[in-house]
């Protein structure tokens, strides 16, 4: 995926409450891409955390749940979170 991290986050936010069909695969692809990307500001870092907590509560399947739990478990180590922590 060559999309910006902001674009990936916006797509995740639009699809987070869609279920069935290819929804789980799309979410997993977006989550995997976002795990490797840094977000450009504190607002987007907070929005990613919100999306992750939503998906933790309402996972599509075991793969999405595993990816979300991994991302939440290492969220404090994200360089963008550390950069914008004070905001």
Coordinates of C-alpha atoms in Angstrom, one line a residue:
X1 CA 0.0 0.0 0.0
X2 CA 1.4 3.3 -1.0
X3 CA -1.3 5.4 0.7
X4 CA -0.4 7.8 3.4
X5 CA -0.9 6.8 7.0
X6 CA -3.7 9.4 7.3
X7 CA -5.5 7.9 4.4
X8 CA -5.2 4.4 5.8
X9 CA -6.5 5.6 9.1
X10 CA -9.5 7.3 7.4
X11 CA -10.3 4.1 5.6
X12 CA -10.0 2.0 8.8
X13 CA -12.4 4.5 10.5
X14 CA -14.9 4.2 7.7
X15 CA -14.8 0.4 7.7
X16 CA -14.4 -0.4 11.3
X17 CA -18.2 -1.1 11.9
X18 CA -18.7 -3.0 8.6
X19 CA -18.9 -6.8 9.0
X20 CA -19.2 -9.8 6.7
X21 CA -17.9 -10.4 3.2
X22 CA -14.4 -9.1 2.8
X23 CA -14.5 -6.6 5.8
X24 CA -12.2 -8.7 8.0
X25 CA -9.6 -9.0 5.2
X26 CA -9.7 -5.2 4.5
X27 CA -9.4 -4.4 8.2
X28 CA -6.5 -6.8 8.6
X29 CA -4.7 -5.2 5.6
X30 CA -5.2 -1.7 6.9
X31 CA -4.1 -2.6 10.4
X32 CA -1.0 -4.3 9.1
X33 CA -0.1 -1.2 7.1
X34 CA -0.8 1.1 10.0
X35 CA 1.3 -0.9 12.4
X36 CA 4.3 0.0 10.2
X37 CA 3.4 3.7 9.6
X38 CA 3.8 6.8 11.7
X39 CA 0.9 9.2 11.9
X40 CA 1.5 13.0 11.4
X41 CA -0.1 14.4 14.5
X42 CA -1.5 13.7 18.0
X43 CA -5.1 13.7 16.8
X44 CA -4.5 10.9 14.4
X45 CA -2.6 8.9 17.0
X46 CA -5.6 9.2 19.3
X47 CA -8.0 8.2 16.5
X48 CA -5.9 5.1 15.7
X49 CA -6.2 4.1 19.4
X50 CA -9.9 4.7 19.4
X51 CA -10.3 2.5 16.3
X52 CA -8.2 -0.2 17.9
X53 CA -10.3 -0.2 21.1
X54 CA -13.4 -0.4 19.0
X55 CA -12.0 -3.4 17.0
X56 CA -10.9 -5.0 20.2
X57 CA -14.5 -4.9 21.5
X58 CA -16.0 -5.9 18.1
X59 CA -13.5 -8.0 16.2
X60 CA -14.5 -9.6 12.9
X61 CA -12.5 -12.8 13.6
X62 CA -9.5 -14.2 15.5
X63 CA -7.0 -12.7 13.0
X64 CA -8.3 -9.2 13.4
X65 CA -8.4 -9.6 17.2
X66 CA -4.8 -10.9 17.3
X67 CA -3.6 -8.0 15.2
X68 CA -5.5 -5.5 17.3
X69 CA -4.2 -6.9 20.6
X70 CA -0.7 -6.9 19.3
X71 CA -1.0 -3.3 18.2
X72 CA -2.6 -2.2 21.5
X73 CA 0.1 -4.2 23.4
X74 CA 2.9 -2.2 21.7
X75 CA 1.0 1.1 21.4
X76 CA 3.1 2.8 24.1
X77 CA 6.2 2.0 22.0
X78 CA 5.0 3.8 18.9
X79 CA 7.4 6.6 17.9
X80 CA 4.5 8.9 16.9
X81 CA 2.9 8.5 20.3
X82 CA 6.2 9.4 22.0
X83 CA 6.6 12.3 19.7
X84 CA 3.1 13.8 20.4
X85 CA 2.7 12.5 24.0
X86 CA 2.5 16.0 25.4
X87 CA -0.3 17.0 23.0

